[in-house]
Amino acid sequence: MHCPFCQNADTRVVDSRVSDDGATIRRRRECEACGERFSTLETIELKLPAIIKSDGRREPFDARKLRQSFDRALHKRPVSEEQVEAAMRGVVHALRMTAERELASRRVGEFVMAELRKLDQVAFVRFASVYRAFEDAEDFREELDRLQHEVTGEAQLPLLGEAPARHDRKRK
């Protein structure tokens, strides 16, 4: 690692710490020549599959596009940044686990829908409406009916005017 101050090639690691999520290592380094200290982040570099678009084009996986998809679906929904980051990591993990060199964008959409289904019903239906190209209200109704049968009400907000579930616990 070259020193960013004097460009010397000899630096030594003074301290290493693993991040909270275990995905990166922060290394504190010191230059042997000028004595300046600086930090580096070390992450695992795994090649994600290329994405095959519906028109046949191939493009590299783009985490920014994934983030935009989550942001659009979760716009003004009560979901924390940490939950969104965890969902994105879930999608990336699923992509890696396929061990494919190329993957249809349709499969990526399925991974996103699986994560959104766990996070928020409204966001899931928003994404599904675009992803599955809903054409009318009946398409929404069918998806809502399917969702009602799948979800057990695990900390989700109600759909279409249902009364919210009451919890016996007192809130502090």
mmCIF file of C-alpha atoms in Angstrom:
data_model
loop_
_atom_site.group_PDB
_atom_site.id
_atom_site.type_symbol
_atom_site.label_atom_id
_atom_site.label_comp_id
_atom_site.label_asym_id
_atom_site.label_seq_id
_atom_site.Cartn_x
_atom_site.Cartn_y
_atom_site.Cartn_z
ATOM 1 C CA MET A 1 0.000 0.000 0.000
ATOM 2 C CA HIS A 2 1.509 3.332 -1.072
ATOM 3 C CA CYS A 3 1.461 6.242 1.368
ATOM 4 C CA PRO A 4 -1.044 8.879 0.158
ATOM 5 C CA PHE A 5 1.231 11.635 1.523
ATOM 6 C CA CYS A 6 4.694 10.778 0.171
ATOM 7 C CA GLN A 7 3.943 7.842 -2.180
ATOM 8 C CA ASN A 8 6.407 5.596 -0.339
ATOM 9 C CA ALA A 9 5.680 1.905 -0.925
ATOM 10 C CA ASP A 10 6.540 0.805 2.628
ATOM 11 C CA THR A 11 3.670 1.156 5.105
ATOM 12 C CA ARG A 12 2.912 -0.993 8.091
ATOM 13 C CA VAL A 13 -0.397 -1.950 9.692
ATOM 14 C CA VAL A 14 -0.743 -0.446 13.169
ATOM 15 C CA ASP A 15 -4.275 -1.662 13.984
ATOM 16 C CA SER A 16 -7.014 -3.767 12.333
ATOM 17 C CA ARG A 17 -10.692 -3.855 13.249
ATOM 18 C CA VAL A 18 -13.606 -5.774 11.750
ATOM 19 C CA SER A 19 -16.748 -3.735 11.017
ATOM 20 C CA ASP A 20 -19.984 -4.430 12.900
ATOM 21 C CA ASP A 21 -21.497 -6.313 9.966
ATOM 22 C CA GLY A 22 -18.305 -8.330 9.402
ATOM 23 C CA ALA A 23 -18.107 -7.269 5.751
ATOM 24 C CA THR A 24 -15.086 -4.964 5.970
ATOM 25 C CA ILE A 25 -11.833 -4.587 7.873
ATOM 26 C CA ARG A 26 -10.544 -1.139 8.786
ATOM 27 C CA ARG A 27 -6.759 -1.007 8.881
ATOM 28 C CA ARG A 28 -4.812 1.846 10.446
ATOM 29 C CA ARG A 29 -1.473 2.205 8.652
ATOM 30 C CA GLU A 30 1.725 4.172 9.204
ATOM 31 C CA CYS A 31 4.219 5.193 6.526
ATOM 32 C CA GLU A 32 7.757 3.980 7.204
ATOM 33 C CA ALA A 33 9.261 7.025 5.446
ATOM 34 C CA CYS A 34 7.258 10.076 6.584
ATOM 35 C CA GLY A 35 5.497 8.681 9.684
ATOM 36 C CA GLU A 36 2.011 9.829 8.570
ATOM 37 C CA ARG A 37 -0.938 7.622 9.483
ATOM 38 C CA PHE A 38 -3.972 6.792 7.355
ATOM 39 C CA SER A 39 -6.806 4.274 7.264
ATOM 40 C CA THR A 40 -7.829 1.775 4.603
ATOM 41 C CA LEU A 41 -10.929 -0.371 4.247
ATOM 42 C CA GLU A 42 -10.595 -3.927 3.036
ATOM 43 C CA THR A 43 -13.607 -5.681 1.524
ATOM 44 C CA ILE A 44 -14.137 -8.996 -0.193
ATOM 45 C CA GLU A 45 -14.320 -8.597 -3.923
ATOM 46 C CA LEU A 46 -16.607 -11.161 -5.492
ATOM 47 C CA LYS A 47 -17.717 -10.840 -9.054
ATOM 48 C CA LEU A 48 -21.470 -10.564 -9.314
ATOM 49 C CA PRO A 49 -23.211 -12.007 -12.353
ATOM 50 C CA ALA A 50 -23.866 -9.871 -15.417
ATOM 51 C CA ILE A 51 -27.537 -8.955 -15.776
ATOM 52 C CA ILE A 52 -29.381 -9.937 -18.951
ATOM 53 C CA LYS A 53 -32.057 -7.325 -19.629
ATOM 54 C CA SER A 54 -35.427 -8.217 -21.170
ATOM 55 C CA ASP A 55 -34.270 -6.894 -24.560
ATOM 56 C CA GLY A 56 -31.213 -9.200 -24.495
ATOM 57 C CA ARG A 57 -28.621 -6.572 -23.537
ATOM 58 C CA ARG A 58 -26.077 -7.557 -20.923
ATOM 59 C CA GLU A 59 -24.767 -5.137 -18.342
ATOM 60 C CA PRO A 60 -22.803 -5.414 -15.113
ATOM 61 C CA PHE A 61 -24.741 -5.515 -11.864
ATOM 62 C CA ASP A 62 -25.252 -1.971 -10.586
ATOM 63 C CA ALA A 63 -25.857 -1.547 -6.850
ATOM 64 C CA ARG A 64 -27.106 2.017 -7.465
ATOM 65 C CA LYS A 65 -29.978 0.684 -9.584
ATOM 66 C CA LEU A 66 -30.808 -1.810 -6.866
ATOM 67 C CA ARG A 67 -30.868 1.020 -4.315
ATOM 68 C CA GLN A 68 -33.135 3.113 -6.575
ATOM 69 C CA SER A 69 -35.575 0.218 -6.826
ATOM 70 C CA PHE A 70 -35.748 -0.095 -3.050
ATOM 71 C CA ASP A 71 -36.019 3.686 -2.605
ATOM 72 C CA ARG A 72 -38.913 3.965 -5.081
ATOM 73 C CA ALA A 73 -40.834 1.082 -3.553
ATOM 74 C CA LEU A 74 -40.224 2.269 0.022
ATOM 75 C CA HIS A 75 -40.911 5.967 -0.596
ATOM 76 C CA LYS A 76 -42.560 7.417 2.532
ATOM 77 C CA ARG A 77 -42.820 3.982 4.170
ATOM 78 C CA PRO A 78 -41.837 3.379 7.825
ATOM 79 C CA VAL A 79 -38.707 1.334 7.067
ATOM 80 C CA SER A 80 -35.316 2.204 8.565
ATOM 81 C CA GLU A 81 -32.117 2.702 6.617
ATOM 82 C CA GLU A 82 -30.634 -0.325 8.379
ATOM 83 C CA GLN A 83 -33.529 -2.493 7.183
ATOM 84 C CA VAL A 84 -33.044 -1.276 3.601
ATOM 85 C CA GLU A 85 -29.309 -1.983 3.748
ATOM 86 C CA ALA A 86 -29.968 -5.462 5.138
ATOM 87 C CA ALA A 87 -32.486 -6.145 2.353
ATOM 88 C CA MET A 88 -29.987 -5.000 -0.270
ATOM 89 C CA ARG A 89 -27.348 -7.274 1.247
ATOM 90 C CA GLY A 90 -29.911 -10.086 1.037
ATOM 91 C CA VAL A 91 -30.385 -9.504 -2.690
ATOM 92 C CA VAL A 92 -26.627 -9.336 -3.322
ATOM 93 C CA HIS A 93 -26.134 -12.509 -1.275
ATOM 94 C CA ALA A 94 -28.822 -14.274 -3.325
ATOM 95 C CA LEU A 95 -27.091 -13.143 -6.531
ATOM 96 C CA ARG A 96 -23.772 -14.538 -5.319
ATOM 97 C CA MET A 97 -25.345 -17.797 -4.234
ATOM 98 C CA THR A 98 -26.649 -18.476 -7.738
ATOM 99 C CA ALA A 99 -23.021 -18.989 -8.834
ATOM 100 C CA GLU A 100 -24.118 -17.928 -12.331
ATOM 101 C CA ARG A 101 -21.989 -15.776 -14.611
ATOM 102 C CA GLU A 102 -25.113 -14.206 -16.119
ATOM 103 C CA LEU A 103 -28.569 -13.834 -14.672
ATOM 104 C CA ALA A 104 -31.837 -12.622 -16.149
ATOM 105 C CA SER A 105 -33.069 -9.324 -14.722
ATOM 106 C CA ARG A 106 -36.323 -11.158 -13.984
ATOM 107 C CA ARG A 107 -34.525 -13.260 -11.347
ATOM 108 C CA VAL A 108 -33.073 -10.130 -9.745
ATOM 109 C CA GLY A 109 -36.624 -8.757 -9.547
ATOM 110 C CA GLU A 110 -37.750 -11.928 -7.790
ATOM 111 C CA PHE A 111 -34.967 -11.522 -5.206
ATOM 112 C CA VAL A 112 -36.008 -7.885 -4.640
ATOM 113 C CA MET A 113 -39.668 -8.866 -4.245
ATOM 114 C CA ALA A 114 -38.736 -11.531 -1.695
ATOM 115 C CA GLU A 115 -36.902 -8.941 0.395
ATOM 116 C CA LEU A 116 -39.663 -6.321 0.037
ATOM 117 C CA ARG A 117 -42.292 -8.878 1.054
ATOM 118 C CA LYS A 118 -40.433 -9.247 4.368
ATOM 119 C CA LEU A 119 -40.075 -5.476 4.868
ATOM 120 C CA ASP A 120 -43.354 -3.848 3.932
ATOM 121 C CA GLN A 121 -46.538 -5.003 2.170
ATOM 122 C CA VAL A 122 -47.213 -1.662 0.483
ATOM 123 C CA ALA A 123 -43.671 -1.442 -0.882
ATOM 124 C CA PHE A 124 -43.958 -5.016 -2.107
ATOM 125 C CA VAL A 125 -47.186 -4.260 -4.004
ATOM 126 C CA ARG A 126 -45.680 -1.058 -5.448
ATOM 127 C CA PHE A 127 -42.678 -2.943 -6.781
ATOM 128 C CA ALA A 128 -44.777 -5.881 -7.982
ATOM 129 C CA SER A 129 -47.112 -3.553 -9.878
ATOM 130 C CA VAL A 130 -44.214 -2.269 -11.981
ATOM 131 C CA TYR A 131 -42.266 -5.520 -12.105
ATOM 132 C CA ARG A 132 -45.272 -7.602 -13.157
ATOM 133 C CA ALA A 133 -46.728 -4.793 -15.299
ATOM 134 C CA PHE A 134 -50.167 -4.632 -13.694
ATOM 135 C CA GLU A 135 -52.688 -3.392 -16.239
ATOM 136 C CA ASP A 136 -55.780 -2.765 -14.144
ATOM 137 C CA ALA A 137 -57.262 -2.795 -10.663
ATOM 138 C CA GLU A 138 -58.012 -6.514 -10.917
ATOM 139 C CA ASP A 139 -54.276 -7.247 -11.166
ATOM 140 C CA PHE A 140 -53.776 -5.323 -7.908
ATOM 141 C CA ARG A 141 -56.676 -7.154 -6.255
ATOM 142 C CA GLU A 142 -55.252 -10.559 -7.227
ATOM 143 C CA GLU A 143 -51.828 -9.652 -5.850
ATOM 144 C CA LEU A 144 -53.360 -8.312 -2.629
ATOM 145 C CA ASP A 145 -55.409 -11.501 -2.219
ATOM 146 C CA ARG A 146 -52.289 -13.608 -2.770
ATOM 147 C CA LEU A 147 -50.378 -11.480 -0.260
ATOM 148 C CA GLN A 148 -53.159 -11.738 2.332
ATOM 149 C CA HIS A 149 -52.926 -15.522 2.208
ATOM 150 C CA GLU A 150 -49.110 -15.591 2.458
ATOM 151 C CA VAL A 151 -48.422 -13.033 5.192
ATOM 152 C CA THR A 152 -49.164 -13.802 8.814
ATOM 153 C CA GLY A 153 -49.291 -10.158 9.866
ATOM 154 C CA GLU A 154 -45.733 -10.078 11.232
ATOM 155 C CA ALA A 155 -45.345 -6.375 12.199
ATOM 156 C CA GLN A 156 -46.926 -5.211 8.944
ATOM 157 C CA LEU A 157 -49.271 -2.302 8.380
ATOM 158 C CA PRO A 158 -52.791 -3.302 7.239
ATOM 159 C CA LEU A 159 -53.862 -3.332 3.605
ATOM 160 C CA LEU A 160 -56.993 -1.644 2.208
ATOM 161 C CA GLY A 161 -58.750 -0.414 5.305
ATOM 162 C CA GLU A 162 -58.280 -3.404 7.584
ATOM 163 C CA ALA A 163 -58.312 -2.628 11.284
ATOM 164 C CA PRO A 164 -54.769 -2.665 12.688
ATOM 165 C CA ALA A 165 -53.912 -5.653 14.865
ATOM 166 C CA ARG A 166 -53.919 -4.836 18.571
ATOM 167 C CA HIS A 167 -50.990 -5.915 20.692
ATOM 168 C CA ASP A 168 -51.451 -6.882 24.327
ATOM 169 C CA ARG A 169 -48.100 -5.381 25.270
ATOM 170 C CA LYS A 170 -48.037 -1.851 26.613
ATOM 171 C CA ARG A 171 -45.897 0.577 24.677
ATOM 172 C CA LYS A 172 -43.344 2.575 26.596
#
